[in-house]
GROMACS .gro file of C-alpha atoms in nm:
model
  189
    1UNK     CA    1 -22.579   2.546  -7.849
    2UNK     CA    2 -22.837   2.400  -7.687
    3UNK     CA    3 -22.798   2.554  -7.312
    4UNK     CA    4 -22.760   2.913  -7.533
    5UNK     CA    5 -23.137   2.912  -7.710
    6UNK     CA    6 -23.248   2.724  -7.375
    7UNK     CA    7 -23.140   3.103  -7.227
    8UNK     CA    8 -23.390   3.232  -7.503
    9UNK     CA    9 -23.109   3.369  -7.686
   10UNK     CA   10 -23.183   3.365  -8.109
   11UNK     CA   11 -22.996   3.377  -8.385
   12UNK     CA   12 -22.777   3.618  -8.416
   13UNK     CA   13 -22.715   3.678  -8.094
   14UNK     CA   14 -22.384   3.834  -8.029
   15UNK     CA   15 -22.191   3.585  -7.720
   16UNK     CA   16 -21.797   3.667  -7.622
   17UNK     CA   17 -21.588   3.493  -7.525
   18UNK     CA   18 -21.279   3.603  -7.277
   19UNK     CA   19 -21.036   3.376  -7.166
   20UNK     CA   20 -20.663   3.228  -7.188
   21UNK     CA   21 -20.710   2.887  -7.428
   22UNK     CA   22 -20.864   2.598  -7.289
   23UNK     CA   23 -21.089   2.300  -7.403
   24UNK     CA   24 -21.467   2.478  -7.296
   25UNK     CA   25 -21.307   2.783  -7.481
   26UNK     CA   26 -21.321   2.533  -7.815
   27UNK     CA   27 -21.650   2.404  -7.700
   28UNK     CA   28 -21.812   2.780  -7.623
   29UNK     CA   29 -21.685   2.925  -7.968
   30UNK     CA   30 -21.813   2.611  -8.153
   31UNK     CA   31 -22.136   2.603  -8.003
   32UNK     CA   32 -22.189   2.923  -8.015
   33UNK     CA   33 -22.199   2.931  -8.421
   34UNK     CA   34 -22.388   2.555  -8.425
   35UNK     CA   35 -22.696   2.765  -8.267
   36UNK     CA   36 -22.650   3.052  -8.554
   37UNK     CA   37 -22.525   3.292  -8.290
   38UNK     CA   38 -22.234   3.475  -8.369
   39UNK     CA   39 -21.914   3.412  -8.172
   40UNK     CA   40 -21.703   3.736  -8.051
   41UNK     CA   41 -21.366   3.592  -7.923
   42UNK     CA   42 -21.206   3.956  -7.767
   43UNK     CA   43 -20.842   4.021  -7.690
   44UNK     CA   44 -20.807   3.988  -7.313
   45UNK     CA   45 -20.443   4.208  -7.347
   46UNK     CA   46 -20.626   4.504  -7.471
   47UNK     CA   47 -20.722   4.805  -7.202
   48UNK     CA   48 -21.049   4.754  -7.013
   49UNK     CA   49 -21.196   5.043  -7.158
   50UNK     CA   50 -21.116   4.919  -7.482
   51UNK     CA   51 -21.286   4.580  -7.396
   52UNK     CA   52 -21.582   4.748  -7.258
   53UNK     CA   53 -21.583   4.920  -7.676
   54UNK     CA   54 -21.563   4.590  -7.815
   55UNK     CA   55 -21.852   4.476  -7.601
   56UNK     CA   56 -22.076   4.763  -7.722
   57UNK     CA   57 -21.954   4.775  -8.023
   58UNK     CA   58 -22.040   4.435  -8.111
   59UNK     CA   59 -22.384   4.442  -7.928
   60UNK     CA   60 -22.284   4.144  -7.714
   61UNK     CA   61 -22.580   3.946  -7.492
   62UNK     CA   62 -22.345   3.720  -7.299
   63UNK     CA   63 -21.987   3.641  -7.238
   64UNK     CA   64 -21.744   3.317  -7.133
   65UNK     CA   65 -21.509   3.421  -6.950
   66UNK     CA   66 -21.269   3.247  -6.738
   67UNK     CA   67 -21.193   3.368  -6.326
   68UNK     CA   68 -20.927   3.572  -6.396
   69UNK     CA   69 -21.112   3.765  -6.739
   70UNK     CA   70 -21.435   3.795  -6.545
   71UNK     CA   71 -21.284   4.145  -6.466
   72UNK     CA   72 -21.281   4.284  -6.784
   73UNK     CA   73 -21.630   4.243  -6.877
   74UNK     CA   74 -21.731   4.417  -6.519
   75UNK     CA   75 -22.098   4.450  -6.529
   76UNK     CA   76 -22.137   4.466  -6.896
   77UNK     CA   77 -22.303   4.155  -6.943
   78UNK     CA   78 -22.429   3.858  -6.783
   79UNK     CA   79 -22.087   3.605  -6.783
   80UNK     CA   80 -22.068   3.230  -6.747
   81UNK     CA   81 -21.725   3.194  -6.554
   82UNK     CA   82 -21.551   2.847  -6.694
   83UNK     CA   83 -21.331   2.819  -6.363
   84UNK     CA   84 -21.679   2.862  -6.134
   85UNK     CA   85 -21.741   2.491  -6.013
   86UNK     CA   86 -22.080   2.628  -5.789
   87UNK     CA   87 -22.397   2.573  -5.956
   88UNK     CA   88 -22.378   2.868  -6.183
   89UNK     CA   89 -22.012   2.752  -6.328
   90UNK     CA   90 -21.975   2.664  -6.663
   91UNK     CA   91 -21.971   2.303  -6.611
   92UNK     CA   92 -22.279   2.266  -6.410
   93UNK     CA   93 -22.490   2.482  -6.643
   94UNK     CA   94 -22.329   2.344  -6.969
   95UNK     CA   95 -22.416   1.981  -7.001
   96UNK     CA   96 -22.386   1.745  -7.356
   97UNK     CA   97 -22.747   1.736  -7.519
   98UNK     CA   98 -22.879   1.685  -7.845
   99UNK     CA   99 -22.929   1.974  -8.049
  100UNK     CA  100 -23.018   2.000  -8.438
  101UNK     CA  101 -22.733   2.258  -8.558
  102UNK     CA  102 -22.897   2.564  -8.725
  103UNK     CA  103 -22.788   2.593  -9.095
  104UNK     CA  104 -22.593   2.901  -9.172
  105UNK     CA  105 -22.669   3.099  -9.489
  106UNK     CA  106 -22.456   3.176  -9.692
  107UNK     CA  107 -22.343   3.537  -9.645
  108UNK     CA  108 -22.471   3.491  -9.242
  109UNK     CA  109 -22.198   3.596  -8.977
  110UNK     CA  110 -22.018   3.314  -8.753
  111UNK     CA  111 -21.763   3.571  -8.594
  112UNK     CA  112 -21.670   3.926  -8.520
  113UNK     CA  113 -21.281   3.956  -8.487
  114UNK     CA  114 -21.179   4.287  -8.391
  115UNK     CA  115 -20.853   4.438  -8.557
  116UNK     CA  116 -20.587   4.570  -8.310
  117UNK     CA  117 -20.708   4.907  -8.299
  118UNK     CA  118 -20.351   5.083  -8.389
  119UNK     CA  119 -20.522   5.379  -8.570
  120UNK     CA  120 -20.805   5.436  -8.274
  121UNK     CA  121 -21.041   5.184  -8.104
  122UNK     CA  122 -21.065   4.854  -8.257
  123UNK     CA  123 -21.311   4.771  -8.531
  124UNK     CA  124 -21.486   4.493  -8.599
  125UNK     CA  125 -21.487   4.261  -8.872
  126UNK     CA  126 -21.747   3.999  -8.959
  127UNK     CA  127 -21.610   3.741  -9.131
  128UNK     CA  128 -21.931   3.460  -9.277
  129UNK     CA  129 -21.953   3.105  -9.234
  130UNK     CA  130 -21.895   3.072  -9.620
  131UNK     CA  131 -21.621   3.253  -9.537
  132UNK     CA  132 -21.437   3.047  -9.290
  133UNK     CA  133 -21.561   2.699  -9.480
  134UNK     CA  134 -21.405   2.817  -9.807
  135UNK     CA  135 -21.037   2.850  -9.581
  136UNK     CA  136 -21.081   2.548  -9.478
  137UNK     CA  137 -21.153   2.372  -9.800
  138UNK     CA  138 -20.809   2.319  -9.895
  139UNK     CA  139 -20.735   1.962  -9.982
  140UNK     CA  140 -20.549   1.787  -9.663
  141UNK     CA  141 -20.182   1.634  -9.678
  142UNK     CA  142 -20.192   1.288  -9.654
  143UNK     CA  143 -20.131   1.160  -9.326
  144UNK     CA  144 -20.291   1.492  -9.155
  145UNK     CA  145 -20.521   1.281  -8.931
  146UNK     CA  146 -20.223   1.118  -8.767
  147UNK     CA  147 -20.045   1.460  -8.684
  148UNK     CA  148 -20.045   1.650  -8.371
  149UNK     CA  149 -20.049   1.992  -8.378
  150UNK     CA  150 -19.963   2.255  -8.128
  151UNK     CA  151 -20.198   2.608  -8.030
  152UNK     CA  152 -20.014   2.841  -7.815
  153UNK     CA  153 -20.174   3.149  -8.034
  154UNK     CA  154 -20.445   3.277  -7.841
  155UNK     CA  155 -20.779   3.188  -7.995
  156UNK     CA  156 -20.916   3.539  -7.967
  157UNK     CA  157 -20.645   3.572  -8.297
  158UNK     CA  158 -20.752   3.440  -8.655
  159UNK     CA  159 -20.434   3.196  -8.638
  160UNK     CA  160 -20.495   3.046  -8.308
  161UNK     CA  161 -20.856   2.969  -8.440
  162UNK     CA  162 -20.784   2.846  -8.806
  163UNK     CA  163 -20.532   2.592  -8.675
  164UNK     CA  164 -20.782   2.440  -8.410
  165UNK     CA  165 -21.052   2.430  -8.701
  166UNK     CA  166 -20.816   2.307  -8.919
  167UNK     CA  167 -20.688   2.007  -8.623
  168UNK     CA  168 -21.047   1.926  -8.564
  169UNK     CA  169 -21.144   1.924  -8.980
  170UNK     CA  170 -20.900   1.681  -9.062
  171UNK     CA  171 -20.956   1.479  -8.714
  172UNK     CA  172 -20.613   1.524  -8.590
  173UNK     CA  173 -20.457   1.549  -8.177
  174UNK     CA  174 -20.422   1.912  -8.030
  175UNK     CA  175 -20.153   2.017  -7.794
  176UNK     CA  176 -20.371   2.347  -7.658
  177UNK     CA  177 -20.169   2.538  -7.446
  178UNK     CA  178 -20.349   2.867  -7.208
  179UNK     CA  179 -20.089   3.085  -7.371
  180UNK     CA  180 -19.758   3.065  -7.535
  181UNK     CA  181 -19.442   3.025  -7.279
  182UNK     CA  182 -19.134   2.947  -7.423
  183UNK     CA  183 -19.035   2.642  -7.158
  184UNK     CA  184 -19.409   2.482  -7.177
  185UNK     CA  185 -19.399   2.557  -7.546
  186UNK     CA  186 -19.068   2.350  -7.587
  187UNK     CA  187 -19.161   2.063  -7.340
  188UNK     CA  188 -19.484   2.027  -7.537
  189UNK     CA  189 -19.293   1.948  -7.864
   0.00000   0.00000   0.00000
């Protein structure tokens, strides 16, 4: 959050994020909503043309990506490559800081997901940080802190996301996993 407004942009900036699950994926998509940006997590299996919609669409400033998704965003917009480990990388450029969360409004916008596009190009939908608190408010099953839970989904997907929020709300261990593969995915349980 902090590196983001550092880079002058302001809330309600519009930042992607492309890239198979990993930890600065979590960190990049949580950031980007603790500086009131809004976080754009895009399908890296749709078409590259269809990407380069998304990014229009949603009026995206910057994107995450990781090596093998920096690709897809071509020279759309400026990217910030997690697997670079020069001085432009991710890690060297994203470093822990303080930082006074901005504090959402109520009907303000924390994410565009974009729907699968089966009727014509994807559209987007802007779901509020109400939103997403209220599907989280559920009460917790005891014991949930002590649980592990696995995320093969891909976090570009509403299901991969609301099980990591859900891990990290009631302080429970992840299992992340880059994508789902059936061996890794049964070795991991």
């Amino acid at each position: 959050a902090q590196w983001l407004t550092s880079r002058g942009l302001t809330r309600g900036a519009r930042v992607a994020i492309l890239a198979l699950n990993r930890a600065e994926y979590i960190a990049a998509y949580f950031g980007i909503m603790r500086a009131g940006m809004v976080a754009v997590p895009v399908n890296i299996k749709l078409p590259s043309e269809t990407i380069a919609h998304v990014l229009k669409d949603a009026g995206v400033s910057l994107a995450f990506v990781d090596t093998a998704c920096q690709q897809l965003v071509a020279q759309a917009v400026p990217v910030i490559d997690f697997d670079d480990a020069g001085p432009d990388g991710f890690a060297a450029l994203v470093r822990p800081a303080t930082f006074e969360s901005v504090v959402a409004q109520h009907d303000e916008v924390a994410q565009i997901l974009y729907t699968s596009g089966s009727t014509g190009m994807p559209k987007g939908v802007p779901l509020t940080h109400a939103g997403q608190l209220w599907a989280l408010c559920k009460p917790l099953l005891p014991g949930a802190k002590d649980e592990r839970q696995i995320v093969a989904q891909p976090l570009f997907h509403m299901n991969g996301l609301m099980t990591t929020k859900g891990v990290f709300r009631a302080g429970a261990s992840m299992v992340l996993m880059p994508a789902f593969d059936t061996h890794a995915y049964m070795e991991a349980l």
